[in-house]
Structure formats: structure tokens, C-alpha cells
Short mmCIF file of C-alpha atoms in Angstrom, two decimals:
data_model
loop_
_atom_site.label_atom_id
_atom_site.label_comp_id
_atom_site.label_asym_id
_atom_site.label_seq_id
_atom_site.Cartn_x
_atom_site.Cartn_y
_atom_site.Cartn_z
CA MET A 1 0.02 0.02 0.04
CA ARG A 2 1.51 3.39 -1.02
CA MET A 3 0.93 6.10 1.65
CA LEU A 4 1.78 9.74 1.59
CA ILE A 5 3.86 9.62 5.00
CA ASN A 6 7.37 9.61 6.25
CA VAL A 7 7.30 6.94 8.71
CA PRO A 8 4.30 5.40 10.56
CA GLU A 9 5.49 6.66 13.97
CA THR A 10 5.10 10.33 13.06
CA VAL A 11 1.76 10.47 11.07
CA VAL A 12 -0.06 12.08 13.77
CA ALA A 13 2.47 14.66 14.82
CA ASP A 14 2.96 15.47 11.16
CA ALA A 15 -0.60 16.05 10.50
CA LEU A 16 -0.80 18.26 13.60
CA ARG A 17 2.17 20.48 12.34
CA GLY A 18 0.14 20.63 9.00
CA ILE A 19 -3.12 21.61 10.70
CA ALA A 20 -1.36 24.23 12.65
CA ALA A 21 -0.06 25.83 9.49
CA ALA A 22 -3.38 25.79 7.64
CA HIS A 23 -5.56 27.06 10.34
CA PRO A 24 -4.40 30.21 12.13
CA GLY A 25 -7.65 30.01 14.28
CA LEU A 26 -6.23 27.05 16.30
CA THR A 27 -3.56 26.72 18.74
CA VAL A 28 -1.73 23.40 18.19
CA ASP A 29 0.24 21.82 20.87
CA VAL A 30 2.01 19.20 18.77
CA GLU A 31 4.11 17.59 21.53
CA ASN A 32 1.15 17.12 23.94
CA ARG A 33 -1.36 16.61 21.17
CA VAL A 34 -3.94 19.09 22.02
CA VAL A 35 -5.82 21.34 19.72
CA VAL A 36 -7.29 24.49 21.26
CA ARG A 37 -9.32 27.34 19.54
CA ARG A 38 -7.13 30.36 19.68
CA ASP A 39 -9.32 32.71 21.67
CA ALA A 40 -10.01 30.09 24.44
CA PRO A 41 -10.77 30.31 27.32
CA VAL A 42 -13.90 32.40 26.42
CA ALA A 43 -15.04 34.38 29.30
CA GLY A 44 -18.26 32.86 30.74
CA LYS A 45 -18.66 30.20 28.12
CA VAL A 46 -19.05 26.50 28.79
CA ALA A 47 -16.19 24.67 27.03
CA LEU A 48 -16.51 21.49 24.77
CA VAL A 49 -13.72 18.98 24.63
CA SER A 50 -13.60 16.00 22.52
CA GLY A 51 -11.12 13.63 21.27
CA GLY A 52 -10.48 9.96 20.10
CA GLY A 53 -8.12 8.07 17.93
CA SER A 54 -6.77 9.72 14.84
CA GLY A 55 -7.68 8.47 11.43
CA HIS A 56 -11.31 10.06 11.32
CA GLU A 57 -10.19 13.44 10.21
CA PRO A 58 -11.60 16.06 10.10
CA LEU A 59 -13.19 14.84 13.29
CA HIS A 60 -12.32 16.13 15.91
CA ALA A 61 -9.64 18.90 15.24
CA GLY A 62 -11.53 19.96 12.34
CA PHE A 63 -14.43 20.93 14.47
CA VAL A 64 -12.60 23.09 16.88
CA GLY A 65 -13.48 26.80 16.63
CA PRO A 66 -16.39 29.26 17.52
CA GLY A 67 -19.88 27.54 17.51
CA MET A 68 -18.34 24.07 18.11
CA LEU A 69 -15.48 22.38 19.98
CA SER A 70 -13.25 24.42 22.30
CA ALA A 71 -10.42 21.74 22.10
CA ALA A 72 -9.69 18.33 20.74
CA CYS A 73 -7.33 15.53 21.85
CA PRO A 74 -6.09 13.34 18.85
CA GLY A 75 -4.77 9.93 19.86
CA GLU A 76 -2.70 7.63 18.04
CA VAL A 77 -4.38 6.18 14.87
CA PHE A 78 -7.62 4.32 16.05
CA THR A 79 -6.30 4.53 19.53
CA SER A 80 -8.02 6.75 22.22
CA PRO A 81 -5.97 9.68 23.68
CA VAL A 82 -4.58 9.37 27.07
CA PRO A 83 -6.01 11.17 30.22
CA ASP A 84 -3.29 13.67 30.27
CA GLN A 85 -4.22 15.10 27.01
CA MET A 86 -7.84 15.63 28.07
CA VAL A 87 -6.67 17.10 31.39
CA ARG A 88 -4.46 19.62 29.65
CA ALA A 89 -7.11 20.57 27.29
CA ALA A 90 -9.89 21.02 29.98
CA ALA A 91 -7.39 23.30 31.72
CA ALA A 92 -6.63 25.30 28.76
CA VAL A 93 -10.22 26.11 27.75
CA ASP A 94 -12.10 26.19 31.04
CA SER A 95 -13.25 29.72 31.86
CA GLY A 96 -14.76 28.51 35.10
CA ALA A 97 -18.09 27.84 33.46
CA GLY A 98 -17.24 24.10 33.38
CA VAL A 99 -16.26 21.61 30.52
CA LEU A 100 -18.30 19.20 28.86
CA PHE A 101 -16.52 16.07 27.55
CA ILE A 102 -18.02 14.55 24.45
CA VAL A 103 -17.06 10.86 24.28
CA LYS A 104 -17.69 8.34 21.49
CA ASN A 105 -18.72 5.05 22.92
CA TYR A 106 -15.65 2.79 22.53
CA THR A 107 -14.13 1.16 25.56
CA GLY A 108 -10.84 2.86 25.32
CA ASP A 109 -12.49 6.37 24.94
CA VAL A 110 -14.67 5.85 27.89
CA LEU A 111 -11.86 4.57 30.12
CA ASN A 112 -9.45 7.32 29.30
CA PHE A 113 -12.09 10.03 29.50
CA GLU A 114 -13.37 8.83 32.78
CA MET A 115 -9.88 8.87 34.32
CA ALA A 116 -9.35 12.24 32.88
CA ALA A 117 -12.55 13.65 34.19
CA GLU A 118 -11.43 12.48 37.89
CA LEU A 119 -8.04 14.16 37.40
CA ALA A 120 -9.62 17.41 36.01
CA GLU A 121 -11.99 17.63 39.05
CA ASP A 122 -9.11 17.22 41.34
CA GLU A 123 -7.67 20.33 39.61
CA GLY A 124 -10.87 22.20 40.30
CA VAL A 125 -12.40 22.07 36.79
CA GLN A 126 -16.12 21.28 36.81
CA VAL A 127 -16.55 18.36 34.18
CA THR A 128 -19.40 16.36 32.90
CA GLN A 129 -19.53 13.73 29.98
CA VAL A 130 -21.98 12.91 27.31
CA LEU A 131 -21.57 9.61 25.56
CA VAL A 132 -22.38 9.32 21.72
CA ASN A 133 -23.65 5.93 20.79
CA ASP A 134 -25.54 6.15 17.55
CA ASP A 135 -24.62 3.03 15.48
CA VAL A 136 -27.71 0.77 14.95
CA ALA A 137 -25.50 -1.92 13.48
CA VAL A 138 -24.57 -2.90 16.82
CA THR A 139 -27.44 -5.16 17.93
CA ASP A 140 -27.65 -6.98 21.24
CA SER A 141 -26.08 -3.88 22.85
CA LEU A 142 -26.75 -5.24 26.30
CA PHE A 143 -24.19 -8.08 25.35
CA THR A 144 -21.51 -6.03 23.78
CA ALA A 145 -19.61 -2.81 24.55
CA GLY A 146 -22.61 -1.10 23.38
CA ARG A 147 -23.45 1.01 20.26
CA ARG A 148 -20.48 2.63 18.72
CA GLY A 149 -20.32 6.43 18.43
CA THR A 150 -20.08 7.50 14.68
CA GLY A 151 -21.87 10.32 12.65
CA ALA A 152 -23.85 11.65 15.33
CA THR A 153 -20.70 13.01 17.12
CA LEU A 154 -20.89 15.67 14.38
CA PHE A 155 -24.35 16.62 15.36
CA VAL A 156 -23.71 16.58 19.15
CA GLU A 157 -20.52 18.73 18.64
CA LYS A 158 -22.34 21.16 16.49
CA ILE A 159 -25.65 21.74 18.32
CA ALA A 160 -24.28 21.55 21.78
CA GLY A 161 -21.39 23.97 20.56
CA ALA A 162 -23.92 26.52 19.25
CA ALA A 163 -25.74 26.34 22.64
CA ALA A 164 -22.51 26.93 24.54
CA GLU A 165 -21.57 29.84 22.34
CA GLU A 166 -24.96 31.51 23.06
CA GLY A 167 -24.03 31.25 26.69
CA ALA A 168 -25.99 28.29 27.91
CA PRO A 169 -24.89 27.01 31.37
CA LEU A 170 -23.22 23.64 31.63
CA GLU A 171 -26.31 21.63 32.75
CA ARG A 172 -28.30 23.01 29.58
CA VAL A 173 -25.40 22.22 27.36
CA GLU A 174 -25.15 18.74 28.62
CA ALA A 175 -28.91 18.21 28.31
CA ILE A 176 -28.87 19.38 24.57
CA ALA A 177 -25.89 17.31 23.77
CA ARG A 178 -27.74 14.13 25.28
CA SER A 179 -30.95 15.02 23.48
CA VAL A 180 -29.08 15.32 20.17
CA ASN A 181 -27.45 11.87 20.75
CA GLU A 182 -30.86 10.19 21.76
CA ALA A 183 -32.46 11.69 18.66
CA SER A 184 -29.67 10.49 16.39
CA ARG A 185 -28.90 7.07 14.54
CA SER A 186 -26.47 5.78 12.04
CA PHE A 187 -25.65 2.84 9.90
CA GLY A 188 -22.56 2.45 7.64
CA VAL A 189 -21.10 0.25 4.85
CA ALA A 190 -17.85 -0.49 3.67
CA LEU A 191 -16.74 -1.13 -0.01
CA SER A 192 -13.18 -1.79 0.83
CA ALA A 193 -11.10 -2.54 4.14
CA VAL A 194 -8.96 -0.06 5.76
CA THR A 195 -5.07 0.13 5.89
CA THR A 196 -3.55 1.72 9.16
CA PRO A 197 0.02 3.17 8.73
CA ALA A 198 1.28 0.92 11.34
CA LYS A 199 0.13 -2.33 9.71
CA GLY A 200 0.50 -1.33 6.07
CA SER A 201 -1.80 -3.84 4.77
CA PRO A 202 -5.50 -4.07 4.93
CA THR A 203 -7.10 -5.04 8.31
CA PHE A 204 -9.53 -7.44 6.79
CA ASP A 205 -9.83 -9.03 3.44
CA LEU A 206 -12.92 -8.00 1.32
CA PRO A 207 -13.11 -9.79 -1.92
CA PRO A 208 -14.09 -7.96 -5.11
CA GLY A 209 -17.64 -8.05 -5.61
CA GLU A 210 -18.64 -7.91 -2.07
CA LEU A 211 -19.42 -5.31 0.63
CA GLU A 212 -19.57 -5.11 4.42
CA LEU A 213 -22.89 -3.91 6.06
CA GLY A 214 -22.81 -2.48 9.55
CA ILE A 215 -19.16 -1.46 9.86
CA GLY A 216 -17.59 0.87 12.36
CA ILE A 217 -15.06 3.49 11.80
CA HIS A 218 -11.96 1.60 12.86
CA GLY A 219 -11.60 -0.93 10.12
CA GLU A 220 -13.25 -3.58 12.39
CA PRO A 221 -15.16 -5.71 10.03
CA GLY A 222 -18.94 -5.40 9.89
CA ARG A 223 -21.66 -7.82 10.98
CA GLU A 224 -22.60 -9.22 7.53
CA ARG A 225 -21.14 -9.48 4.12
CA ARG A 226 -23.22 -9.52 0.97
CA PRO A 227 -22.69 -9.60 -2.86
CA MET A 228 -22.07 -5.88 -3.96
CA MET A 229 -25.36 -3.68 -3.95
CA THR A 230 -26.20 -0.55 -6.04
CA SER A 231 -26.23 2.83 -4.55
CA ARG A 232 -30.18 2.46 -4.49
CA GLU A 233 -30.17 -0.78 -2.63
CA ILE A 234 -27.55 0.44 -0.08
CA ALA A 235 -29.77 3.69 0.59
CA ASP A 236 -32.80 1.36 1.13
CA PHE A 237 -31.03 -0.87 3.47
CA ALA A 238 -29.16 1.87 5.50
CA VAL A 239 -31.97 4.27 5.73
CA ASP A 240 -34.45 1.56 6.78
CA ALA A 241 -31.96 0.16 9.36
CA VAL A 242 -31.79 3.79 10.90
CA LEU A 243 -35.59 4.54 10.65
CA GLU A 244 -36.56 1.28 12.16
CA ASP A 245 -34.75 2.31 15.25
CA LEU A 246 -35.28 6.00 15.26
CA ARG A 247 -38.92 6.09 14.19
CA PRO A 248 -38.80 9.85 13.74
CA ARG A 249 -42.01 11.76 14.35
CA GLY A 250 -40.72 15.05 12.73
CA PRO A 251 -38.10 16.50 10.44
CA VAL A 252 -34.51 15.09 10.52
CA ILE A 253 -31.12 16.56 9.69
CA VAL A 254 -29.32 14.17 7.41
CA LEU A 255 -25.67 13.39 7.32
CA VAL A 256 -24.42 11.43 4.19
CA ASN A 257 -20.83 10.72 5.29
CA GLY A 258 -17.97 9.53 3.35
CA MET A 259 -15.54 7.01 4.88
CA GLY A 260 -12.57 8.59 3.17
CA ALA A 261 -11.90 6.97 -0.26
CA THR A 262 -15.53 7.24 -1.70
CA PRO A 263 -15.59 10.17 -4.26
CA LEU A 264 -18.09 13.04 -3.64
CA LEU A 265 -19.52 12.28 -7.07
CA GLU A 266 -20.69 9.03 -5.80
CA LEU A 267 -21.73 10.41 -2.36
CA TYR A 268 -23.90 12.96 -4.01
CA GLY A 269 -25.54 10.23 -6.09
CA PHE A 270 -26.06 8.27 -2.98
CA ASN A 271 -27.51 11.32 -1.13
CA ALA A 272 -30.14 11.42 -4.01
CA GLU A 273 -31.14 7.81 -3.14
CA VAL A 274 -31.17 8.61 0.59
CA GLN A 275 -33.64 11.43 -0.26
CA ARG A 276 -35.73 9.28 -2.14
CA VAL A 277 -36.07 6.62 0.40
CA LEU A 278 -36.93 9.42 3.08
CA SER A 279 -39.61 10.90 1.08
CA GLU A 280 -40.95 7.39 0.21
CA ARG A 281 -41.20 6.93 3.95
CA GLY A 282 -42.73 10.16 4.47
CA VAL A 283 -39.70 11.62 6.45
CA VAL A 284 -38.88 15.32 5.89
CA ALA A 285 -35.16 15.99 5.52
CA ALA A 286 -34.95 19.72 7.08
CA ARG A 287 -31.09 19.98 6.41
CA THR A 288 -28.66 17.82 4.58
CA LEU A 289 -24.82 17.80 4.91
CA VAL A 290 -22.93 15.55 2.40
CA GLY A 291 -18.98 15.08 2.51
CA ASN A 292 -16.29 13.24 4.39
CA TYR A 293 -16.61 14.11 8.05
CA VAL A 294 -16.32 11.14 10.20
CA THR A 295 -13.81 9.06 8.20
CA SER A 296 -11.95 5.76 8.51
CA LEU A 297 -8.61 6.63 6.76
CA ASP A 298 -8.56 5.19 3.32
CA MET A 299 -11.83 3.05 3.71
CA ALA A 300 -14.27 3.20 0.79
CA GLY A 301 -17.82 3.51 1.78
CA CYS A 302 -20.38 5.70 3.47
CA SER A 303 -22.81 6.11 6.43
CA VAL A 304 -26.08 7.70 7.01
CA THR A 305 -26.98 9.52 10.21
CA LEU A 306 -30.26 10.99 10.82
CA CYS A 307 -31.04 13.41 13.66
CA GLN A 308 -34.62 14.15 14.47
CA VAL A 309 -34.74 17.96 15.39
CA ASP A 310 -37.44 20.35 16.76
CA GLU A 311 -37.20 24.08 16.12
CA GLU A 312 -34.78 24.66 18.88
CA LEU A 313 -32.17 22.11 17.86
CA LEU A 314 -32.70 23.19 14.16
CA ARG A 315 -32.14 26.75 15.01
CA LEU A 316 -28.77 25.81 16.87
CA TRP A 317 -27.89 23.60 13.90
CA ASP A 318 -28.29 26.78 11.74
CA ALA A 319 -26.17 28.97 14.30
CA PRO A 320 -22.85 30.37 12.99
CA VAL A 321 -19.98 28.16 13.08
CA GLU A 322 -16.39 28.76 11.99
CA THR A 323 -14.03 25.60 12.25
CA PRO A 324 -11.65 24.21 9.57
CA ALA A 325 -14.28 21.63 8.44
CA LEU A 326 -17.65 23.23 9.07
CA ARG A 327 -18.27 26.82 8.46
CA TRP A 328 -21.46 28.97 7.91
CA GLY A 329 -23.45 31.93 9.11
CA ARG A 330 -20.50 34.21 10.09
CA MET B 1 11.67 -13.53 48.62
CA LEU B 2 11.30 -11.13 45.49
CA ASP B 3 12.94 -7.71 45.65
CA ALA B 4 12.61 -4.50 43.64
CA ASP B 5 15.32 -5.60 41.25
CA PHE B 6 13.25 -8.94 40.61
CA PHE B 7 10.22 -6.88 39.79
CA HIS B 8 12.40 -4.48 37.52
CA ARG B 9 13.59 -7.52 35.67
CA TRP B 10 10.15 -8.92 35.16
CA MET B 11 8.94 -5.56 33.57
CA THR B 12 12.18 -5.56 31.43
CA ALA B 13 11.34 -9.26 30.29
CA ALA B 14 7.77 -8.09 29.56
CA ALA B 15 9.03 -5.24 27.38
CA ASP B 16 11.36 -7.60 25.60
CA SER B 17 8.46 -10.04 25.07
CA VAL B 18 6.21 -7.19 23.68
CA ASP B 19 8.90 -6.16 21.28
CA ARG B 20 9.19 -9.69 19.90
CA GLU B 21 5.53 -10.40 19.74
CA ALA B 22 4.12 -6.96 18.64
CA ASN B 23 3.57 -7.95 15.00
CA HIS B 24 1.76 -11.15 16.28
CA LEU B 25 -0.39 -9.34 18.69
CA THR B 26 -1.27 -6.76 15.93
CA GLU B 27 -1.97 -9.70 13.62
CA LEU B 28 -4.33 -11.16 16.27
CA ASP B 29 -5.93 -7.69 16.60
CA SER B 30 -6.68 -7.08 13.03
CA ALA B 31 -8.89 -10.33 12.84
CA ILE B 32 -11.18 -9.10 15.44
CA GLY B 33 -10.12 -5.52 16.49
CA ASP B 34 -8.49 -2.61 15.06
CA ALA B 35 -4.88 -3.82 14.48
CA ASP B 36 -3.17 -1.69 16.94
CA HIS B 37 -2.70 -3.77 20.22
CA GLY B 38 1.07 -4.77 19.42
CA SER B 39 2.21 -1.16 18.49
CA ASN B 40 0.28 0.36 21.41
CA LEU B 41 1.76 -2.05 23.95
CA HIS B 42 5.18 -1.60 22.29
CA ARG B 43 5.12 2.05 22.86
CA GLY B 44 3.87 1.60 26.52
CA PHE B 45 6.49 -0.87 27.67
CA ALA B 46 9.22 1.18 25.97
CA ALA B 47 8.28 4.01 28.28
CA VAL B 48 8.14 1.47 31.33
CA ARG B 49 11.62 0.39 30.52
CA ALA B 50 12.90 3.87 30.11
CA ALA B 51 11.24 5.12 33.33
CA LEU B 52 12.46 2.16 35.37
CA ASP B 53 15.94 2.53 34.17
CA LYS B 54 16.12 6.11 34.67
CA GLU B 55 15.27 5.94 38.30
CA PRO B 56 14.81 2.52 39.68
CA PRO B 57 12.17 2.39 42.46
CA GLN B 58 13.27 0.87 45.65
CA THR B 59 10.42 -1.50 46.50
CA PRO B 60 8.23 -4.13 44.36
CA GLY B 61 5.19 -2.09 44.95
CA ALA B 62 6.78 1.10 43.72
CA VAL B 63 8.08 -0.57 40.48
CA LEU B 64 4.59 -1.90 39.42
CA MET B 65 3.04 1.48 40.29
CA LEU B 66 5.62 3.44 38.27
CA ALA B 67 5.06 1.03 35.41
CA GLY B 68 1.32 1.27 35.58
CA ARG B 69 1.42 4.99 35.55
CA GLN B 70 3.60 4.91 32.39
CA LEU B 71 1.15 2.74 30.72
CA ILE B 72 -1.86 4.91 31.46
CA ALA B 73 0.20 7.96 30.23
CA THR B 74 1.37 6.41 27.01
CA VAL B 75 -0.80 3.63 25.69
CA GLY B 76 -4.15 4.94 25.13
CA GLY B 77 -6.98 2.62 23.92
CA ALA B 78 -8.57 0.49 26.51
CA SER B 79 -5.40 -1.32 26.95
CA GLY B 80 -3.61 1.72 28.66
CA PRO B 81 -6.21 2.17 31.57
CA LEU B 82 -6.66 -1.60 31.88
CA TYR B 83 -2.91 -2.69 32.05
CA GLY B 84 -2.12 0.45 33.88
CA THR B 85 -4.70 -0.25 36.59
CA LEU B 86 -3.59 -3.91 36.68
CA LEU B 87 -0.11 -3.08 37.66
CA ARG B 88 -0.89 -0.02 39.76
CA ARG B 89 -3.44 -1.83 41.93
CA THR B 90 -1.21 -4.96 42.23
CA GLY B 91 1.77 -2.70 43.10
CA LYS B 92 -0.44 -0.77 45.64
CA ALA B 93 -1.63 -3.94 47.23
CA LEU B 94 2.08 -4.97 47.82
CA GLY B 95 2.54 -1.92 49.85
CA ASP B 96 6.06 -0.62 50.72
CA ALA B 97 7.71 -3.95 51.80
CA PRO B 98 11.22 -4.23 50.44
CA ARG B 99 10.75 -7.92 49.55
CA VAL B 100 7.65 -9.94 49.10
CA ALA B 101 6.99 -13.71 48.89
CA ARG B 102 5.34 -15.27 45.79
CA GLN B 103 2.20 -15.99 47.86
CA GLN B 104 1.88 -12.13 48.61
CA LEU B 105 2.31 -11.42 45.02
CA ALA B 106 -0.45 -13.95 44.06
CA GLU B 107 -2.70 -12.30 46.50
CA ALA B 108 -1.81 -8.73 45.20
CA LEU B 109 -2.21 -9.73 41.53
CA GLY B 110 -5.68 -10.89 42.50
CA VAL B 111 -6.59 -7.56 43.77
CA GLY B 112 -5.06 -5.99 40.53
CA VAL B 113 -7.12 -8.41 38.36
CA ALA B 114 -10.28 -7.69 40.30
CA ALA B 115 -9.64 -3.99 39.71
CA VAL B 116 -9.42 -4.73 35.86
CA ALA B 117 -12.70 -6.64 35.97
CA GLN B 118 -14.49 -3.85 37.60
CA MET B 119 -13.09 -1.23 35.35
CA GLY B 120 -13.91 -3.03 32.24
CA GLY B 121 -17.10 -4.44 33.58
CA ALA B 122 -16.00 -7.98 32.15
CA GLN B 123 -16.08 -11.46 33.62
CA ALA B 124 -14.51 -14.94 32.85
CA GLY B 125 -15.68 -16.19 29.35
CA ASP B 126 -16.14 -12.84 27.87
CA LYS B 127 -13.14 -13.17 25.68
CA THR B 128 -10.96 -10.58 27.31
CA MET B 129 -7.53 -10.40 29.01
CA LEU B 130 -9.22 -11.66 32.27
CA ASP B 131 -9.46 -15.20 30.64
CA ALA B 132 -5.79 -15.35 30.96
CA LEU B 133 -5.32 -13.24 34.16
CA LEU B 134 -8.01 -14.90 36.42
CA PRO B 135 -6.54 -18.42 36.26
CA ALA B 136 -2.96 -17.13 36.39
CA ALA B 137 -3.54 -15.14 39.57
CA GLU B 138 -5.06 -18.30 41.25
CA ALA B 139 -2.27 -20.57 40.07
CA LEU B 140 0.22 -18.23 41.02
CA GLY B 141 -0.53 -19.37 44.55
CA THR B 142 1.00 -22.77 43.46
CA SER B 143 3.98 -21.78 41.38
CA PHE B 144 5.33 -19.47 38.76
CA GLY B 145 5.23 -22.29 36.28
CA ALA B 146 1.58 -23.14 37.20
CA ALA B 147 0.82 -19.48 36.60
CA ARG B 148 2.37 -19.46 33.20
CA GLU B 149 0.58 -22.64 32.16
CA ALA B 150 -2.75 -21.31 33.41
CA ALA B 151 -2.35 -17.99 31.52
CA ASP B 152 -1.20 -19.80 28.21
CA ALA B 153 -4.14 -22.16 28.52
CA GLY B 154 -6.58 -19.22 29.34
CA ALA B 155 -5.40 -17.46 26.13
CA LEU B 156 -5.88 -20.42 24.09
CA ALA B 157 -9.35 -21.01 25.53
CA THR B 158 -10.63 -17.68 24.15
CA VAL B 159 -10.46 -19.13 20.63
CA PRO B 160 -14.05 -20.61 20.66
CA MET B 161 -15.38 -17.70 22.85
CA LEU B 162 -17.85 -15.13 21.62
CA ALA B 163 -16.71 -11.70 22.55
CA ARG B 164 -18.79 -9.79 24.75
CA LYS B 165 -16.65 -6.76 25.71
CA GLY B 166 -14.49 -4.49 23.84
CA ARG B 167 -14.14 -3.90 20.25
CA ALA B 168 -14.33 -7.70 19.25
CA SER B 169 -17.88 -7.64 20.71
CA TYR B 170 -19.22 -5.59 17.55
CA LEU B 171 -18.58 -8.71 15.35
CA GLY B 172 -20.98 -10.91 17.32
CA GLU B 173 -20.68 -14.49 16.14
CA ARG B 174 -17.74 -13.64 13.86
CA SER B 175 -15.51 -13.07 16.89
CA ILE B 176 -15.50 -17.05 17.47
CA GLY B 177 -12.50 -18.77 16.13
CA HIS B 178 -10.02 -16.09 16.99
CA GLN B 179 -7.61 -15.93 19.91
CA ASP B 180 -8.15 -12.64 22.01
CA PRO B 181 -5.18 -10.24 21.59
CA GLY B 182 -5.69 -8.98 25.10
CA ALA B 183 -5.51 -12.46 26.75
CA THR B 184 -2.58 -13.12 24.57
CA SER B 185 -0.57 -10.19 25.75
CA SER B 186 -1.73 -10.99 29.42
CA ALA B 187 -0.21 -14.40 28.88
CA LEU B 188 3.04 -12.83 27.61
CA LEU B 189 3.15 -10.72 31.01
CA ILE B 190 2.66 -13.80 33.11
CA THR B 191 5.21 -15.78 31.00
CA ALA B 192 7.82 -12.95 31.53
CA LEU B 193 7.06 -13.19 35.21
CA ALA B 194 7.91 -17.13 35.30
CA GLU B 195 11.01 -16.48 33.13
CA THR B 196 12.29 -13.92 35.62
CA ASP B 197 11.89 -16.26 38.32
CA GLY B 198 13.50 -19.29 36.23
CA ALA B 199 16.56 -16.87 35.43
CA SER B 200 16.92 -16.06 39.11
CA GLY B 201 17.20 -19.74 39.98
CA GLY B 202 13.75 -21.20 40.65
CA ASP B 203 10.66 -20.79 42.74
CA ALA B 204 10.88 -18.12 45.34
#
């Protein structure tokens, strides 16, 4: 596998130096692996800190800025960051109004953020956590590590970030983050395996002419393998899997997310099919976002995330945001 | 009796073993996880080795607590907090005695393993590191060799299990037929312990 890297050991640090050079709105501590919005701490504002393994760019560093995250902590590729990073980030962005940790539901992320929350509170920072677990492909969630956090992370970070920017107190920001997670579901498919820099070869073997249904974002295989399907068939399958679980009674925000190696041309074509299924099922798409936002290195494929919204959540979604990967309204 | 130097050599042997087996661990992890267990532990134990060599702690408990802190600070993922907690809590249970008997270590390891179970919410048979560690801690009451055999057998026994915790659990039935990477690295840690004993001339 050819990769645009120097050596596997430095891919995260190299990318952080590149992010720093491209985005003057961010302060990047390459050594300690913390990305902070330049004007933090913002007086009186609740701070939002997230983080997770690298390899999902632009998540999370690409969502740092006014209207979204205060700081992000990138770990090694597909490996949760360590508690020191979150503690450092929390200290850097806390204005005294408290910090919300946004944690994707993976065992490693949960354990490290939990340790970090304890350490940060020892240092006098008020911390609460919200868990993102939107992936309906994980069934039997009582007998597993539970549903994974995927596309809904973007919704939680954007909508809770807007509430924090407006000056909402910590309990309110936390409640909004929770309600967004509870109103969101995702389903993903892979058209190719993923190759991590450390391993250098695909993490699973996907023969030509087949696809994986119900994948996560770490190259872990999905639950089921089938002969290749058309965009129309995949949209039917993925949207129905989400709707069956979500059963929305109102309009939704749609995220059609690329896994990294699927061209936008294909993603837009897939979005047309997603919109068709939604309208056939009588679901109104209030807003739609198409692009590579929660990726899995070089994996081909996509995910669909729906978030049921009321007027308030939709207003917060539309509120101004200014980050490397999402920006509108300013 | 086992002194701080014995524990230092145990951790060094574990670091050597992780160096040798890193690719194997990553292979196992790519079958049912995310292909990083080897490289993550490699990074963590390199930090453990460096910290212990820089300023060797004076008691067995202090060696394990320093090693655990290094793993938490450098590994990330689930392995960092879980292995870090295993060593820290085992070390804490040893207290500040300058020398400990094998039986004391067996009891302390039991405390560490229980802390891992509590933190991860897993139990025996869930296809995790506990499947090697629980039988090993118990067998250590008998001998180092018995602990090693129990850990190896425990790791092998994870092959037919259905994963119920960690990233392998997302695979459901497809996790069956693969050896758990965490149980495998746990067996390496116990093997390193038995080898350290063997190199220092037999059961203490």
C-alpha cells in the first residue's frame, strides 16, 4: 500500500503540524497533542472538549472553533488519547463555567475520559460527560460494549457547541448534547477494508464484488457480508435500518458521510437515493450535509446519520460556526 | 523472596517479549479488533523500561506503580487504563515492603485483576484479558510455572469464545474462532514473570 507519509510513527504529529500551518484560528500543541481554539478560554462560556483516535479526520480537530468544540485531543491512529491530554485540554479552555467532554462510545475512549474527568476535577475544573452511541449496526447492545459513536458525534458537537456559544450553562449544554445523541442513529457500509499506517496492509480481506454492512469507523469488520449492491439498494438498506430504530415523528437533519476513499460524485449520487427513501417513508429532511466528516482512513464506503430535530435544535444547527471543516453563518 | 530488582527485571522481560511479539499481537487484533494492540503495547512498555531504568524504584510495589502510571500515560485505547490499572493496583496491594513472597504477589495480583474486571465490566468467558489473568492469579499461589501454564491455557481457551466486551464484541458470532489479543498479551506478561523467576534460579 502506498501512503503519503514519512514513517508510521510520526503520522499524527506530522498532521498536527500541518493543521497548525493551515488554520491560524487554532493553537496546536504538537508535543502534547492538544488542539485548542485560539481565543480560549472564552469568558463565561462552557467549554466543549472531545477527542479520540486519529484516522477520522476532520473529526475532531477539524471541528474546533467558534460555535463548536473548544479543544480536541487526537490519539494515535484508531487509539483513544490518554488522560493527560484531556486534562491539559480542559485546563486550557475552562473559563470557570465548566467543561463538557463529548465521548464516543468505545471502551478505550470511555476509560480514558473517565480517568481524565476525575483528574480534572481534582484540579478544580467542573467536568460532565456525554456519551455518543448512535450506531444501529450494533445489535444485542446489552451483550456487547454497546453501540458505537459515529456520525452523530458531528451533530452533538455542532448543536451543543452552538448552545455553549450562546452562553447556555453547563447543565443546559449537557442536556442538549444528550438529547441530540438520543435523537440520532447511524448505519455504515464499507466497500473496501482499511489500511492503518502501522500495519501497512488491509485489516480485513474484502473480496471484489462484496461489501460489508454495519461497519464501524476503525476498520473492524461489519456484522454481515453480501454481494455488492447498487447505491439505490444500499440507501434502502441503510436508511431503513436507521428509521426502524429511530422512528422519527418530525423532520430530520441528514448526514451522508464518506468514509474517506469514496468520491464526492458517488456520495452525492447516494444522497439522491437517501432523499428518495426518506420521501417514500414520509420523512422530511430539514437539512442535509454531504461530505467526508467522520472518516476511517482510506476506507471506501459511507454512512447515513439521521437526527430528529425540533425548532430549537434546528435553530442551533443553523447557528454560525467557524471551524476548519464546518463553517457557515458568520 | 522477591525484591525490587526482581520486579524491575520482570518488567524488562515483559518489554522484551512485547517487542518480539508486537507483530503477532497486531495480527490477532486485526482479525477481531483494529490492528493496533502490538504497536500500542510496544510504545507503552518502551516508556516503562525507560522510566524504570532512569530512576529504579526501591520497592516491588513502587516498581509496579511506576510501570502502571507509564502505561496509562502512553498507551491509550482500552489497554492503557486496563494494563495500567492492573499494575498500579497490584503494586499498591504490595504496599511498601522491600521484599515480598510469591504468595503475597499472588494475592496482590488477585486484587489487580479484580480492579481490571471492575473497570472493564467484564467477567470470565467474555473473551478478554481476564480469561488469562484470572486463572493465572489463582495458579500463582501454587507456583510460577503453574501461573504461566494457566495463563497460556486461558489465552488459548478464548479461541472458541464469543466476545462480549471491547471492540471484538461488535463482530458478534464472527468473533468466534480467533484468539483474543488482550488475553494473549496478558499471557506474555505472566510468562515474563515465570521466566524472570527461572532466570533467578527457581521458585521463590
